[in-house]
PDB file of C-alpha atoms in Angstrom:
ATOM      1  CA  MET A  14    -118.455 -73.613 236.460  1.00  0.00           C
ATOM      2  CA  SER A  15    -114.728 -73.786 235.742  1.00  0.00           C
ATOM      3  CA  PRO A  16    -113.420 -72.694 232.310  1.00  0.00           C
ATOM      4  CA  SER A  17    -112.391 -76.247 231.476  1.00  0.00           C
ATOM      5  CA  ARG A  18    -116.001 -77.401 231.826  1.00  0.00           C
ATOM      6  CA  SER A  19    -117.650 -74.470 230.081  1.00  0.00           C
ATOM      7  CA  SER A  20    -115.655 -74.710 226.859  1.00  0.00           C
ATOM      8  CA  PRO A  21    -113.715 -77.437 225.084  1.00  0.00           C
ATOM      9  CA  PRO A  22    -109.947 -77.516 225.555  1.00  0.00           C
ATOM     10  CA  PHE A  23    -108.202 -75.477 222.883  1.00  0.00           C
ATOM     11  CA  ASP A  24    -105.655 -77.399 220.838  1.00  0.00           C
ATOM     12  CA  PRO A  25    -104.963 -75.544 217.592  1.00  0.00           C
ATOM     13  CA  ARG A  26    -102.339 -78.087 216.533  1.00  0.00           C
ATOM     14  CA  VAL A  27    -104.977 -80.813 216.323  1.00  0.00           C
ATOM     15  CA  LEU A  28    -107.352 -78.577 214.352  1.00  0.00           C
ATOM     16  CA  LEU A  29    -104.643 -77.467 211.909  1.00  0.00           C
ATOM     17  CA  GLY A  30    -103.201 -80.992 211.700  1.00  0.00           C
ATOM     18  CA  VAL A  31    -106.541 -82.428 210.599  1.00  0.00           C
ATOM     19  CA  LEU A  32    -106.938 -79.717 207.948  1.00  0.00           C
ATOM     20  CA  GLU A  33    -103.430 -80.356 206.647  1.00  0.00           C
ATOM     21  CA  ARG A  34    -103.854 -84.140 206.719  1.00  0.00           C
ATOM     22  CA  HIS A  35    -106.912 -83.720 204.486  1.00  0.00           C
ATOM     23  CA  ARG A  36    -104.901 -81.420 202.211  1.00  0.00           C
ATOM     24  CA  VAL A  37    -107.275 -78.498 202.717  1.00  0.00           C
ATOM     25  CA  SER A  38    -105.938 -75.325 201.100  1.00  0.00           C
ATOM     26  CA  PHE A  39    -106.453 -72.459 203.549  1.00  0.00           C
ATOM     27  CA  VAL A  40    -104.894 -69.343 205.003  1.00  0.00           C
ATOM     28  CA  LEU A  41    -104.884 -68.949 208.782  1.00  0.00           C
ATOM     29  CA  ILE A  42    -106.397 -65.603 209.841  1.00  0.00           C
ATOM     30  CA  GLY A  43    -107.752 -64.094 213.047  1.00  0.00           C
ATOM     31  CA  GLY A  44    -106.343 -64.124 216.554  1.00  0.00           C
ATOM     32  CA  LEU A  45    -104.173 -67.223 216.216  1.00  0.00           C
ATOM     33  CA  ALA A  46    -102.567 -65.843 213.058  1.00  0.00           C
ATOM     34  CA  ARG A  47    -101.864 -62.566 214.849  1.00  0.00           C
ATOM     35  CA  VAL A  48    -100.291 -64.437 217.779  1.00  0.00           C
ATOM     36  CA  ILE A  49     -98.092 -66.451 215.409  1.00  0.00           C
ATOM     37  CA  GLU A  50     -97.042 -63.178 213.752  1.00  0.00           C
ATOM     38  CA  GLY A  51     -95.983 -61.760 217.138  1.00  0.00           C
ATOM     39  CA  ALA A  52     -99.061 -60.113 218.636  1.00  0.00           C
ATOM     40  CA  ASP A  53     -99.655 -60.314 222.366  1.00  0.00           C
ATOM     41  CA  GLU A  54    -103.233 -61.479 222.715  1.00  0.00           C
ATOM     42  CA  ILE A  55    -105.186 -64.528 223.799  1.00  0.00           C
ATOM     43  CA  THR A  56    -107.342 -66.564 221.452  1.00  0.00           C
ATOM     44  CA  ARG A  57    -109.529 -69.623 221.900  1.00  0.00           C
ATOM     45  CA  GLY A  58    -110.240 -70.572 218.296  1.00  0.00           C
ATOM     46  CA  VAL A  59    -108.864 -71.072 214.823  1.00  0.00           C
ATOM     47  CA  ASP A  60    -110.063 -68.902 211.931  1.00  0.00           C
ATOM     48  CA  VAL A  61    -109.319 -69.984 208.364  1.00  0.00           C
ATOM     49  CA  THR A  62    -110.089 -68.762 204.879  1.00  0.00           C
ATOM     50  CA  PRO A  63    -110.226 -71.790 202.562  1.00  0.00           C
ATOM     51  CA  SER A  64    -109.961 -71.978 198.829  1.00  0.00           C
ATOM     52  CA  MET A  65    -113.557 -72.113 197.642  1.00  0.00           C
ATOM     53  CA  ARG A  66    -112.852 -74.626 194.870  1.00  0.00           C
ATOM     54  CA  PRO A  67    -115.308 -77.549 195.031  1.00  0.00           C
ATOM     55  CA  GLU A  68    -112.619 -80.215 195.561  1.00  0.00           C
ATOM     56  CA  ASN A  69    -111.105 -78.220 198.441  1.00  0.00           C
ATOM     57  CA  LEU A  70    -114.527 -77.737 200.043  1.00  0.00           C
ATOM     58  CA  ARG A  71    -115.087 -81.500 199.796  1.00  0.00           C
ATOM     59  CA  ARG A  72    -111.779 -82.105 201.644  1.00  0.00           C
ATOM     60  CA  LEU A  73    -112.737 -79.474 204.222  1.00  0.00           C
ATOM     61  CA  GLY A  74    -116.020 -81.304 204.774  1.00  0.00           C
ATOM     62  CA  GLU A  75    -114.139 -84.570 205.346  1.00  0.00           C
ATOM     63  CA  ALA A  76    -111.858 -82.816 207.845  1.00  0.00           C
ATOM     64  CA  LEU A  77    -114.878 -81.485 209.736  1.00  0.00           C
ATOM     65  CA  VAL A  78    -116.309 -85.002 209.950  1.00  0.00           C
ATOM     66  CA  GLU A  79    -112.979 -86.235 211.376  1.00  0.00           C
ATOM     67  CA  LEU A  80    -113.085 -83.384 213.902  1.00  0.00           C
ATOM     68  CA  GLY A  81    -116.391 -84.734 215.156  1.00  0.00           C
ATOM     69  CA  VAL A  82    -118.761 -82.069 213.890  1.00  0.00           C
ATOM     70  CA  GLY A  83    -120.443 -84.314 211.333  1.00  0.00           C
ATOM     71  CA  GLU A  84    -121.812 -83.114 208.031  1.00  0.00           C
ATOM     72  CA  THR A  85    -121.701 -79.330 208.038  1.00  0.00           C
ATOM     73  CA  GLN A  86    -123.266 -77.099 205.431  1.00  0.00           C
ATOM     74  CA  LEU A  87    -120.776 -74.307 204.762  1.00  0.00           C
ATOM     75  CA  ASP A  88    -122.184 -70.991 203.635  1.00  0.00           C
ATOM     76  CA  VAL A  89    -120.011 -69.687 200.785  1.00  0.00           C
ATOM     77  CA  ASP A  90    -120.985 -66.094 201.636  1.00  0.00           C
ATOM     78  CA  GLN A  91    -120.955 -66.058 205.454  1.00  0.00           C
ATOM     79  CA  PRO A  92    -118.600 -67.348 208.175  1.00  0.00           C
ATOM     80  CA  THR A  93    -119.439 -70.730 209.677  1.00  0.00           C
ATOM     81  CA  THR A  94    -118.337 -71.550 213.229  1.00  0.00           C
ATOM     82  CA  VAL A  95    -118.204 -75.123 214.469  1.00  0.00           C
ATOM     83  CA  THR A  96    -117.327 -76.379 217.934  1.00  0.00           C
ATOM     84  CA  THR A  97    -115.000 -79.351 217.995  1.00  0.00           C
ATOM     85  CA  PRO A  98    -113.531 -81.304 220.916  1.00  0.00           C
ATOM     86  CA  TYR A  99    -110.362 -79.208 220.345  1.00  0.00           C
ATOM     87  CA  GLY A 100    -111.905 -75.734 220.265  1.00  0.00           C
ATOM     88  CA  GLU A 101    -113.789 -73.568 217.821  1.00  0.00           C
ATOM     89  CA  LEU A 102    -113.033 -73.576 214.121  1.00  0.00           C
ATOM     90  CA  ARG A 103    -114.352 -70.642 212.130  1.00  0.00           C
ATOM     91  CA  VAL A 104    -114.442 -70.866 208.345  1.00  0.00           C
ATOM     92  CA  VAL A 105    -114.474 -67.387 206.811  1.00  0.00           C
ATOM     93  CA  PRO A 106    -114.883 -67.531 203.009  1.00  0.00           C
ATOM     94  CA  VAL A 107    -114.210 -63.821 202.400  1.00  0.00           C
ATOM     95  CA  PRO A 108    -112.905 -61.891 205.411  1.00  0.00           C
ATOM     96  CA  VAL A 109    -113.945 -58.246 205.600  1.00  0.00           C
ATOM     97  CA  GLY A 110    -111.453 -56.057 203.755  1.00  0.00           C
ATOM     98  CA  THR A 111    -110.237 -58.862 201.458  1.00  0.00           C
ATOM     99  CA  ARG A 112    -111.255 -60.704 198.330  1.00  0.00           C
ATOM    100  CA  GLY A 113    -110.816 -64.108 199.974  1.00  0.00           C
ATOM    101  CA  TYR A 114    -108.330 -66.943 199.701  1.00  0.00           C
ATOM    102  CA  ASP A 115    -106.486 -65.946 196.518  1.00  0.00           C
ATOM    103  CA  ASP A 116    -106.060 -62.387 197.834  1.00  0.00           C
ATOM    104  CA  LEU A 117    -104.655 -63.582 201.180  1.00  0.00           C
ATOM    105  CA  ARG A 118    -102.527 -66.390 199.757  1.00  0.00           C
ATOM    106  CA  ARG A 119    -100.290 -64.017 197.771  1.00  0.00           C
ATOM    107  CA  ALA A 120     -98.584 -62.621 200.909  1.00  0.00           C
ATOM    108  CA  ALA A 121     -99.128 -65.539 203.305  1.00  0.00           C
ATOM    109  CA  VAL A 122     -96.093 -67.247 204.797  1.00  0.00           C
ATOM    110  CA  ARG A 123     -95.780 -70.864 205.875  1.00  0.00           C
ATOM    111  CA  GLU A 124     -94.940 -70.797 209.571  1.00  0.00           C
ATOM    112  CA  PRO A 125     -93.471 -73.818 211.368  1.00  0.00           C
ATOM    113  CA  LEU A 126     -95.540 -74.608 214.476  1.00  0.00           C
ATOM    114  CA  GLY A 127     -93.886 -77.868 215.461  1.00  0.00           C
ATOM    115  CA  HIS A 128     -95.037 -81.438 214.935  1.00  0.00           C
ATOM    116  CA  GLY A 129     -94.525 -80.968 211.183  1.00  0.00           C
ATOM    117  CA  LEU A 130     -97.220 -78.288 210.912  1.00  0.00           C
ATOM    118  CA  ARG A 131     -96.525 -75.403 208.530  1.00  0.00           C
ATOM    119  CA  PRO A 132     -99.834 -73.645 207.837  1.00  0.00           C
ATOM    120  CA  ALA A 133    -100.067 -70.643 205.530  1.00  0.00           C
ATOM    121  CA  VAL A 134    -100.523 -67.640 207.831  1.00  0.00           C
ATOM    122  CA  ALA A 135    -101.881 -64.324 206.580  1.00  0.00           C
ATOM    123  CA  SER A 136     -99.291 -61.555 206.453  1.00  0.00           C
ATOM    124  CA  LYS A 137     -99.171 -58.892 209.145  1.00  0.00           C
ATOM    125  CA  GLY A 138    -100.316 -56.361 206.555  1.00  0.00           C
ATOM    126  CA  ASP A 139    -103.339 -58.455 205.596  1.00  0.00           C
ATOM    127  CA  LEU A 140    -104.173 -59.127 209.247  1.00  0.00           C
ATOM    128  CA  ALA A 141    -104.067 -55.373 209.917  1.00  0.00           C
ATOM    129  CA  ARG A 142    -106.197 -54.717 206.819  1.00  0.00           C
ATOM    130  CA  MET A 143    -108.859 -57.155 208.097  1.00  0.00           C
ATOM    131  CA  LEU A 144    -108.909 -55.638 211.598  1.00  0.00           C
ATOM    132  CA  ALA A 145    -109.122 -52.104 210.209  1.00  0.00           C
ATOM    133  CA  ALA A 146    -111.991 -53.072 207.879  1.00  0.00           C
ATOM    134  CA  LEU A 147    -113.968 -54.516 210.802  1.00  0.00           C
ATOM    135  CA  GLY A 148    -113.877 -51.096 212.456  1.00  0.00           C
ATOM    136  CA  ARG A 149    -114.515 -52.456 215.946  1.00  0.00           C
ATOM    137  CA  GLU A 150    -113.460 -50.424 218.985  1.00  0.00           C
ATOM    138  CA  GLU A 151    -112.223 -53.567 220.756  1.00  0.00           C
ATOM    139  CA  ASP A 152    -109.701 -54.170 217.946  1.00  0.00           C
ATOM    140  CA  VAL A 153    -107.929 -50.798 218.191  1.00  0.00           C
ATOM    141  CA  GLY A 154    -105.195 -52.065 220.530  1.00  0.00           C
ATOM    142  CA  ASN A 155    -104.566 -55.186 218.432  1.00  0.00           C
ATOM    143  CA  LEU A 156    -104.455 -53.104 215.260  1.00  0.00           C
ATOM    144  CA  ARG A 157    -101.993 -50.667 216.812  1.00  0.00           C
ATOM    145  CA  GLN A 158     -99.825 -53.580 217.914  1.00  0.00           C
ATOM    146  CA  LEU A 159     -99.866 -55.160 214.441  1.00  0.00           C
ATOM    147  CA  ARG A 160     -98.909 -51.873 212.816  1.00  0.00           C
ATOM    148  CA  ARG A 161     -95.992 -51.521 215.237  1.00  0.00           C
ATOM    149  CA  LEU A 162     -94.840 -55.070 214.395  1.00  0.00           C
ATOM    150  CA  ILE A 163     -94.947 -54.130 210.695  1.00  0.00           C
ATOM    151  CA  GLU A 164     -92.884 -51.007 211.394  1.00  0.00           C
ATOM    152  CA  LEU A 165     -90.307 -52.984 213.371  1.00  0.00           C
ATOM    153  CA  GLU A 166     -90.067 -55.621 210.666  1.00  0.00           C
ATOM    154  CA  HIS A 167     -89.559 -52.916 208.051  1.00  0.00           C
ATOM    155  CA  GLU A 168     -86.887 -51.165 210.137  1.00  0.00           C
ATOM    156  CA  LEU A 169     -85.050 -54.433 210.726  1.00  0.00           C
ATOM    157  CA  GLY A 170     -85.278 -55.290 207.031  1.00  0.00           C
ATOM    158  CA  LEU A 171     -83.635 -51.992 206.156  1.00  0.00           C
ATOM    159  CA  GLY A 172     -80.836 -52.651 208.636  1.00  0.00           C
ATOM    160  CA  ILE A 173     -81.776 -49.731 210.866  1.00  0.00           C
ATOM    161  CA  ASP A 174     -80.479 -50.107 214.424  1.00  0.00           C
ATOM    162  CA  LEU A 175     -83.173 -49.750 217.045  1.00  0.00           C
TER     163      LEU A 175
END
């Protein structure tokens, strides 16, 4: 079976647009956040850490209904993955190595993605912290790459010629 038939088409702009339209407070994490921050990897889903305030969770629920997944019971302690017509959306209340939304929000940066989208994206440092805390062998290359991006950003910020 071809890849287009085995999985839904991936359109992160639609997923993020629906979340923003519903005014869901979240920080983008995971592979897509790493790509936006400059990492060279491929991802097929959107991972977010939402504010766990009841009103925000209500808006997130409405966004999920609009995305075609219907009423979804979110576990406030464990990640929830839903498949939408636009790809997978993973809601991660407290990513490993963090204390959740408020922890990640402090260093997150709003990144322009086009079409008026400016999601809060976890910082490179926080993305590296999450990967390191997972301790998975398959993440070593991505972690090394993130750390190099942090070093380059620091060197450029200090005005050091490369």
